[in-house]
């Protein structure tokens, strides 16, 4: 079974640009979460989508947005990039069901903003 | 903010058991205890979770105190590949995982 797939794995942007990151969850998983990891702040929750609806949102500015498609694939977008947006962006999916459920993480997209 | 407290770092000799403590004194009755680990430059990996009872799987054992205010993750025979940052997280259903700073475990040959 394929794991969570994130693309691109690495990218470099300049300040003021925007970026779109993609995440394909494990087949059958309908919940997708996004996290940002930086050396200073650690792993921080961005948002979670379930069945194309945002279910939870972290404390990030409106420049950070996301969406989920009917096939459960998800994208996140960061507009007007700042140097501090340089980070590893991680996507995770969760199996269906109401139980506690583990999150399966992808390898991440490493964004560098120059 | 993370609701757990963990030591910043620990060492363990290869082949010995690694016992990683976690304090979660403000845990609520509906919150589970989760453990994840992150090996350098990879996404976090789920290890185990529990509510009240001790749990064991092929990777580790989770011991939760009776009052649920603390827990210990046990890796029975640590190997060099277990060197990672280990995160203890408390979480209620349908809420996000909130990661703290974790414990950096170094397994030494």
PDB file of N, CA, C and O in Angstrom, chain A residues 36-88:
ATOM      1  N   UNK A  36       3.586  22.444   9.859  1.00  0.00           N
ATOM      2  CA  UNK A  36       4.807  23.161   9.503  1.00  0.00           C
ATOM      3  C   UNK A  36       5.866  22.845  10.548  1.00  0.00           C
ATOM      4  O   UNK A  36       5.582  22.861  11.745  1.00  0.00           O
ATOM      5  N   UNK A  37       7.065  22.542  10.101  1.00  0.00           N
ATOM      6  CA  UNK A  37       8.144  22.285  11.053  1.00  0.00           C
ATOM      7  C   UNK A  37       9.311  23.208  10.779  1.00  0.00           C
ATOM      8  O   UNK A  37       9.863  23.233   9.677  1.00  0.00           O
ATOM      9  N   UNK A  38       9.685  23.978  11.789  1.00  0.00           N
ATOM     10  CA  UNK A  38      10.853  24.845  11.718  1.00  0.00           C
ATOM     11  C   UNK A  38      11.741  24.564  12.913  1.00  0.00           C
ATOM     12  O   UNK A  38      11.261  24.078  13.947  1.00  0.00           O
ATOM     13  N   UNK A  39      13.033  24.886  12.815  1.00  0.00           N
ATOM     14  CA  UNK A  39      13.937  24.643  13.957  1.00  0.00           C
ATOM     15  C   UNK A  39      13.502  25.421  15.205  1.00  0.00           C
ATOM     16  O   UNK A  39      13.643  24.931  16.316  1.00  0.00           O
ATOM     17  N   UNK A  40      12.975  26.607  15.022  1.00  0.00           N
ATOM     18  CA  UNK A  40      12.621  27.445  16.166  1.00  0.00           C
ATOM     19  C   UNK A  40      11.302  27.091  16.813  1.00  0.00           C
ATOM     20  O   UNK A  40      11.185  27.071  18.039  1.00  0.00           O
ATOM     21  N   UNK A  41      10.288  26.783  16.012  1.00  0.00           N
ATOM     22  CA  UNK A  41       8.939  26.555  16.527  1.00  0.00           C
ATOM     23  C   UNK A  41       8.550  25.088  16.591  1.00  0.00           C
ATOM     24  O   UNK A  41       7.504  24.742  17.150  1.00  0.00           O
ATOM     25  N   UNK A  42       9.358  24.227  16.009  1.00  0.00           N
ATOM     26  CA  UNK A  42       9.017  22.803  16.021  1.00  0.00           C
ATOM     27  C   UNK A  42       7.875  22.502  15.072  1.00  0.00           C
ATOM     28  O   UNK A  42       7.646  23.207  14.090  1.00  0.00           O
ATOM     29  N   UNK A  43       7.140  21.437  15.394  1.00  0.00           N
ATOM     30  CA  UNK A  43       6.006  21.002  14.571  1.00  0.00           C
ATOM     31  C   UNK A  43       4.753  21.749  14.996  1.00  0.00           C
ATOM     32  O   UNK A  43       4.313  21.649  16.137  1.00  0.00           O
ATOM     33  N   UNK A  44       4.168  22.474  14.057  1.00  0.00           N
ATOM     34  CA  UNK A  44       2.959  23.235  14.363  1.00  0.00           C
ATOM     35  C   UNK A  44       1.841  22.854  13.406  1.00  0.00           C
ATOM     36  O   UNK A  44       2.048  22.751  12.189  1.00  0.00           O
ATOM     37  N   UNK A  45       0.647  22.685  13.952  1.00  0.00           N
ATOM     38  CA  UNK A  45      -0.523  22.299  13.182  1.00  0.00           C
ATOM     39  C   UNK A  45      -1.035  23.467  12.350  1.00  0.00           C
ATOM     40  O   UNK A  45      -1.200  24.579  12.855  1.00  0.00           O
ATOM     41  N   UNK A  46      -1.269  23.199  11.080  1.00  0.00           N
ATOM     42  CA  UNK A  46      -1.812  24.217  10.176  1.00  0.00           C
ATOM     43  C   UNK A  46      -3.319  24.079  10.025  1.00  0.00           C
ATOM     44  O   UNK A  46      -4.073  24.982  10.366  1.00  0.00           O
ATOM     45  N   UNK A  47      -3.757  22.975   9.463  1.00  0.00           N
ATOM     46  CA  UNK A  47      -5.188  22.720   9.305  1.00  0.00           C
ATOM     47  C   UNK A  47      -5.431  21.251   8.986  1.00  0.00           C
ATOM     48  O   UNK A  47      -4.522  20.515   8.642  1.00  0.00           O
ATOM     49  N   UNK A  48      -6.716  20.873   9.122  1.00  0.00           N
ATOM     50  CA  UNK A  48      -7.143  19.515   8.836  1.00  0.00           C
ATOM     51  C   UNK A  48      -8.380  19.567   7.964  1.00  0.00           C
ATOM     52  O   UNK A  48      -9.269  20.399   8.176  1.00  0.00           O
ATOM     53  N   UNK A  49      -8.417  18.681   6.983  1.00  0.00           N
ATOM     54  CA  UNK A  49      -9.572  18.569   6.100  1.00  0.00           C
ATOM     55  C   UNK A  49     -10.151  17.166   6.188  1.00  0.00           C
ATOM     56  O   UNK A  49      -9.416  16.176   6.323  1.00  0.00           O
ATOM     57  N   UNK A  50     -11.462  17.111   6.106  1.00  0.00           N
ATOM     58  CA  UNK A  50     -12.165  15.832   6.079  1.00  0.00           C
ATOM     59  C   UNK A  50     -13.320  15.980   5.110  1.00  0.00           C
ATOM     60  O   UNK A  50     -14.138  16.892   5.260  1.00  0.00           O
ATOM     61  N   UNK A  51     -13.381  15.091   4.133  1.00  0.00           N
ATOM     62  CA  UNK A  51     -14.443  15.129   3.125  1.00  0.00           C
ATOM     63  C   UNK A  51     -14.623  16.537   2.560  1.00  0.00           C
ATOM     64  O   UNK A  51     -15.740  17.068   2.526  1.00  0.00           O
ATOM     65  N   UNK A  52     -13.521  17.135   2.171  1.00  0.00           N
ATOM     66  CA  UNK A  52     -13.472  18.440   1.488  1.00  0.00           C
ATOM     67  C   UNK A  52     -13.823  19.620   2.390  1.00  0.00           C
ATOM     68  O   UNK A  52     -13.923  20.754   1.904  1.00  0.00           O
ATOM     69  N   UNK A  53     -13.982  19.396   3.680  1.00  0.00           N
ATOM     70  CA  UNK A  53     -14.336  20.474   4.611  1.00  0.00           C
ATOM     71  C   UNK A  53     -13.212  20.662   5.624  1.00  0.00           C
ATOM     72  O   UNK A  53     -12.671  19.681   6.137  1.00  0.00           O
ATOM     73  N   UNK A  54     -12.891  21.914   5.892  1.00  0.00           N
ATOM     74  CA  UNK A  54     -11.877  22.180   6.910  1.00  0.00           C
ATOM     75  C   UNK A  54     -12.478  21.918   8.275  1.00  0.00           C
ATOM     76  O   UNK A  54     -13.474  22.538   8.659  1.00  0.00           O
ATOM     77  N   UNK A  55     -11.848  21.054   9.033  1.00  0.00           N
ATOM     78  CA  UNK A  55     -12.421  20.648  10.315  1.00  0.00           C
ATOM     79  C   UNK A  55     -11.728  21.346  11.491  1.00  0.00           C
ATOM     80  O   UNK A  55     -12.358  21.616  12.506  1.00  0.00           O
ATOM     81  N   UNK A  56     -10.428  21.550  11.368  1.00  0.00           N
ATOM     82  CA  UNK A  56      -9.670  22.236  12.413  1.00  0.00           C
ATOM     83  C   UNK A  56      -8.674  23.178  11.751  1.00  0.00           C
ATOM     84  O   UNK A  56      -8.221  22.924  10.631  1.00  0.00           O
ATOM     85  N   UNK A  57      -8.332  24.235  12.451  1.00  0.00           N
ATOM     86  CA  UNK A  57      -7.387  25.212  11.913  1.00  0.00           C
ATOM     87  C   UNK A  57      -6.457  25.660  13.014  1.00  0.00           C
ATOM     88  O   UNK A  57      -6.896  25.930  14.138  1.00  0.00           O
ATOM     89  N   UNK A  58      -5.171  25.730  12.688  1.00  0.00           N
ATOM     90  CA  UNK A  58      -4.180  26.208  13.650  1.00  0.00           C
ATOM     91  C   UNK A  58      -4.081  27.711  13.620  1.00  0.00           C
ATOM     92  O   UNK A  58      -4.831  28.405  12.929  1.00  0.00           O
ATOM     93  N   UNK A  59      -3.129  28.229  14.364  1.00  0.00           N
ATOM     94  CA  UNK A  59      -2.974  29.669  14.523  1.00  0.00           C
ATOM     95  C   UNK A  59      -1.966  30.225  13.525  1.00  0.00           C
ATOM     96  O   UNK A  59      -0.863  30.596  13.901  1.00  0.00           O
ATOM     97  N   UNK A  60      -2.346  30.251  12.277  1.00  0.00           N
ATOM     98  CA  UNK A  60      -1.497  30.784  11.213  1.00  0.00           C
ATOM     99  C   UNK A  60      -2.251  31.897  10.490  1.00  0.00           C
ATOM    100  O   UNK A  60      -3.480  31.896  10.443  1.00  0.00           O
ATOM    101  N   UNK A  61      -1.503  32.842   9.901  1.00  0.00           N
ATOM    102  CA  UNK A  61      -2.179  33.948   9.190  1.00  0.00           C
ATOM    103  C   UNK A  61      -2.919  33.451   7.954  1.00  0.00           C
ATOM    104  O   UNK A  61      -2.697  32.345   7.472  1.00  0.00           O
ATOM    105  N   UNK A  62      -3.774  34.322   7.440  1.00  0.00           N
ATOM    106  CA  UNK A  62      -4.606  33.969   6.302  1.00  0.00           C
ATOM    107  C   UNK A  62      -3.830  33.682   5.024  1.00  0.00           C
ATOM    108  O   UNK A  62      -4.403  33.160   4.062  1.00  0.00           O
ATOM    109  N   UNK A  63      -2.531  34.012   5.027  1.00  0.00           N
ATOM    110  CA  UNK A  63      -1.705  33.694   3.848  1.00  0.00           C
ATOM    111  C   UNK A  63      -1.611  32.177   3.630  1.00  0.00           C
ATOM    112  O   UNK A  63      -1.298  31.725   2.543  1.00  0.00           O
ATOM    113  N   UNK A  64      -1.860  31.443   4.667  1.00  0.00           N
ATOM    114  CA  UNK A  64      -1.819  29.990   4.598  1.00  0.00           C
ATOM    115  C   UNK A  64      -3.240  29.475   4.372  1.00  0.00           C
ATOM    116  O   UNK A  64      -4.134  29.764   5.180  1.00  0.00           O
ATOM    117  N   UNK A  65      -3.426  28.748   3.308  1.00  0.00           N
ATOM    118  CA  UNK A  65      -4.754  28.220   3.016  1.00  0.00           C
ATOM    119  C   UNK A  65      -4.625  26.806   2.475  1.00  0.00           C
ATOM    120  O   UNK A  65      -3.542  26.373   2.059  1.00  0.00           O
ATOM    121  N   UNK A  66      -5.717  26.115   2.465  1.00  0.00           N
ATOM    122  CA  UNK A  66      -5.689  24.760   1.953  1.00  0.00           C
ATOM    123  C   UNK A  66      -7.020  24.384   1.359  1.00  0.00           C
ATOM    124  O   UNK A  66      -8.005  25.140   1.445  1.00  0.00           O
ATOM    125  N   UNK A  67      -7.034  23.222   0.733  1.00  0.00           N
ATOM    126  CA  UNK A  67      -8.294  22.674   0.252  1.00  0.00           C
ATOM    127  C   UNK A  67      -8.129  21.180   0.055  1.00  0.00           C
ATOM    128  O   UNK A  67      -7.006  20.667  -0.015  1.00  0.00           O
ATOM    129  N   UNK A  68      -9.264  20.524  -0.037  1.00  0.00           N
ATOM    130  CA  UNK A  68      -9.254  19.087  -0.285  1.00  0.00           C
ATOM    131  C   UNK A  68     -10.219  18.784  -1.407  1.00  0.00           C
ATOM    132  O   UNK A  68     -11.304  19.364  -1.481  1.00  0.00           O
ATOM    133  N   UNK A  69      -9.824  17.877  -2.250  1.00  0.00           N
ATOM    134  CA  UNK A  69     -10.632  17.525  -3.412  1.00  0.00           C
ATOM    135  C   UNK A  69     -11.468  16.275  -3.120  1.00  0.00           C
ATOM    136  O   UNK A  69     -11.266  15.599  -2.116  1.00  0.00           O
ATOM    137  N   UNK A  70     -12.371  15.980  -4.035  1.00  0.00           N
ATOM    138  CA  UNK A  70     -13.290  14.862  -3.805  1.00  0.00           C
ATOM    139  C   UNK A  70     -12.564  13.515  -3.743  1.00  0.00           C
ATOM    140  O   UNK A  70     -13.080  12.557  -3.164  1.00  0.00           O
ATOM    141  N   UNK A  71     -11.359  13.441  -4.293  1.00  0.00           N
ATOM    142  CA  UNK A  71     -10.595  12.186  -4.212  1.00  0.00           C
ATOM    143  C   UNK A  71      -9.687  12.160  -2.985  1.00  0.00           C
ATOM    144  O   UNK A  71      -8.810  11.313  -2.874  1.00  0.00           O
ATOM    145  N   UNK A  72      -9.908  13.087  -2.069  1.00  0.00           N
ATOM    146  CA  UNK A  72      -9.180  13.236  -0.794  1.00  0.00           C
ATOM    147  C   UNK A  72      -7.796  13.855  -0.929  1.00  0.00           C
ATOM    148  O   UNK A  72      -7.176  14.167   0.085  1.00  0.00           O
ATOM    149  N   UNK A  73      -7.318  14.027  -2.143  1.00  0.00           N
ATOM    150  CA  UNK A  73      -6.042  14.737  -2.297  1.00  0.00           C
ATOM    151  C   UNK A  73      -6.185  16.157  -1.780  1.00  0.00           C
ATOM    152  O   UNK A  73      -7.277  16.745  -1.805  1.00  0.00           O
ATOM    153  N   UNK A  74      -5.089  16.689  -1.244  1.00  0.00           N
ATOM    154  CA  UNK A  74      -5.153  18.020  -0.641  1.00  0.00           C
ATOM    155  C   UNK A  74      -4.017  18.896  -1.157  1.00  0.00           C
ATOM    156  O   UNK A  74      -2.961  18.390  -1.566  1.00  0.00           O
ATOM    157  N   UNK A  75      -4.270  20.158  -1.166  1.00  0.00           N
ATOM    158  CA  UNK A  75      -3.235  21.146  -1.490  1.00  0.00           C
ATOM    159  C   UNK A  75      -3.215  22.198  -0.408  1.00  0.00           C
ATOM    160  O   UNK A  75      -4.247  22.503   0.194  1.00  0.00           O
ATOM    161  N   UNK A  76      -2.030  22.756  -0.171  1.00  0.00           N
ATOM    162  CA  UNK A  76      -1.952  23.945   0.666  1.00  0.00           C
ATOM    163  C   UNK A  76      -1.211  25.022  -0.109  1.00  0.00           C
ATOM    164  O   UNK A  76      -0.342  24.736  -0.932  1.00  0.00           O
ATOM    165  N   UNK A  77      -1.606  26.233   0.133  1.00  0.00           N
ATOM    166  CA  UNK A  77      -1.056  27.380  -0.578  1.00  0.00           C
ATOM    167  C   UNK A  77      -0.556  28.404   0.428  1.00  0.00           C
ATOM    168  O   UNK A  77      -1.206  28.640   1.459  1.00  0.00           O
ATOM    169  N   UNK A  78       0.604  28.950   0.150  1.00  0.00           N
ATOM    170  CA  UNK A  78       1.108  30.056   0.952  1.00  0.00           C
ATOM    171  C   UNK A  78       1.342  31.225   0.003  1.00  0.00           C
ATOM    172  O   UNK A  78       2.093  31.095  -0.977  1.00  0.00           O
ATOM    173  N   UNK A  79       0.684  32.332   0.268  1.00  0.00           N
ATOM    174  CA  UNK A  79       0.845  33.501  -0.597  1.00  0.00           C
ATOM    175  C   UNK A  79       1.791  34.502   0.055  1.00  0.00           C
ATOM    176  O   UNK A  79       2.054  34.439   1.257  1.00  0.00           O
ATOM    177  N   UNK A  80       2.290  35.413  -0.755  1.00  0.00           N
ATOM    178  CA  UNK A  80       3.182  36.480  -0.283  1.00  0.00           C
ATOM    179  C   UNK A  80       4.239  35.917   0.665  1.00  0.00           C
ATOM    180  O   UNK A  80       4.300  36.269   1.854  1.00  0.00           O
ATOM    181  N   UNK A  81       5.050  35.040   0.167  1.00  0.00           N
ATOM    182  CA  UNK A  81       6.012  34.329   0.991  1.00  0.00           C
ATOM    183  C   UNK A  81       6.946  35.264   1.743  1.00  0.00           C
ATOM    184  O   UNK A  81       7.389  36.292   1.224  1.00  0.00           O
ATOM    185  N   UNK A  82       7.246  34.865   2.979  1.00  0.00           N
ATOM    186  CA  UNK A  82       8.204  35.572   3.823  1.00  0.00           C
ATOM    187  C   UNK A  82       9.355  34.627   4.143  1.00  0.00           C
ATOM    188  O   UNK A  82       9.219  33.405   4.045  1.00  0.00           O
ATOM    189  N   UNK A  83      10.490  35.216   4.536  1.00  0.00           N
ATOM    190  CA  UNK A  83      11.652  34.389   4.862  1.00  0.00           C
ATOM    191  C   UNK A  83      11.307  33.349   5.929  1.00  0.00           C
ATOM    192  O   UNK A  83      11.776  32.215   5.887  1.00  0.00           O
ATOM    193  N   UNK A  84      10.478  33.743   6.878  1.00  0.00           N
ATOM    194  CA  UNK A  84      10.120  32.857   7.977  1.00  0.00           C
ATOM    195  C   UNK A  84       9.235  31.689   7.577  1.00  0.00           C
ATOM    196  O   UNK A  84       8.972  30.804   8.390  1.00  0.00           O
ATOM    197  N   UNK A  85       8.782  31.671   6.331  1.00  0.00           N
ATOM    198  CA  UNK A  85       7.972  30.551   5.863  1.00  0.00           C
ATOM    199  C   UNK A  85       8.845  29.374   5.431  1.00  0.00           C
ATOM    200  O   UNK A  85       8.321  28.303   5.108  1.00  0.00           O
ATOM    201  N   UNK A  86      10.138  29.578   5.416  1.00  0.00           N
ATOM    202  CA  UNK A  86      11.052  28.480   5.112  1.00  0.00           C
ATOM    203  C   UNK A  86      10.861  27.393   6.160  1.00  0.00           C
ATOM    204  O   UNK A  86      11.021  27.643   7.363  1.00  0.00           O
ATOM    205  N   UNK A  87      10.539  26.207   5.707  1.00  0.00           N
ATOM    206  CA  UNK A  87      10.183  25.150   6.651  1.00  0.00           C
ATOM    207  C   UNK A  87       9.994  23.842   5.909  1.00  0.00           C
ATOM    208  O   UNK A  87       9.951  23.796   4.677  1.00  0.00           O
ATOM    209  N   UNK A  88       9.850  22.792   6.703  1.00  0.00           N
ATOM    210  CA  UNK A  88       9.412  21.500   6.182  1.00  0.00           C
ATOM    211  C   UNK A  88       7.897  21.437   6.389  1.00  0.00           C
ATOM    212  O   UNK A  88       7.423  21.594   7.521  1.00  0.00           O
TER     213      UNK A  88
END
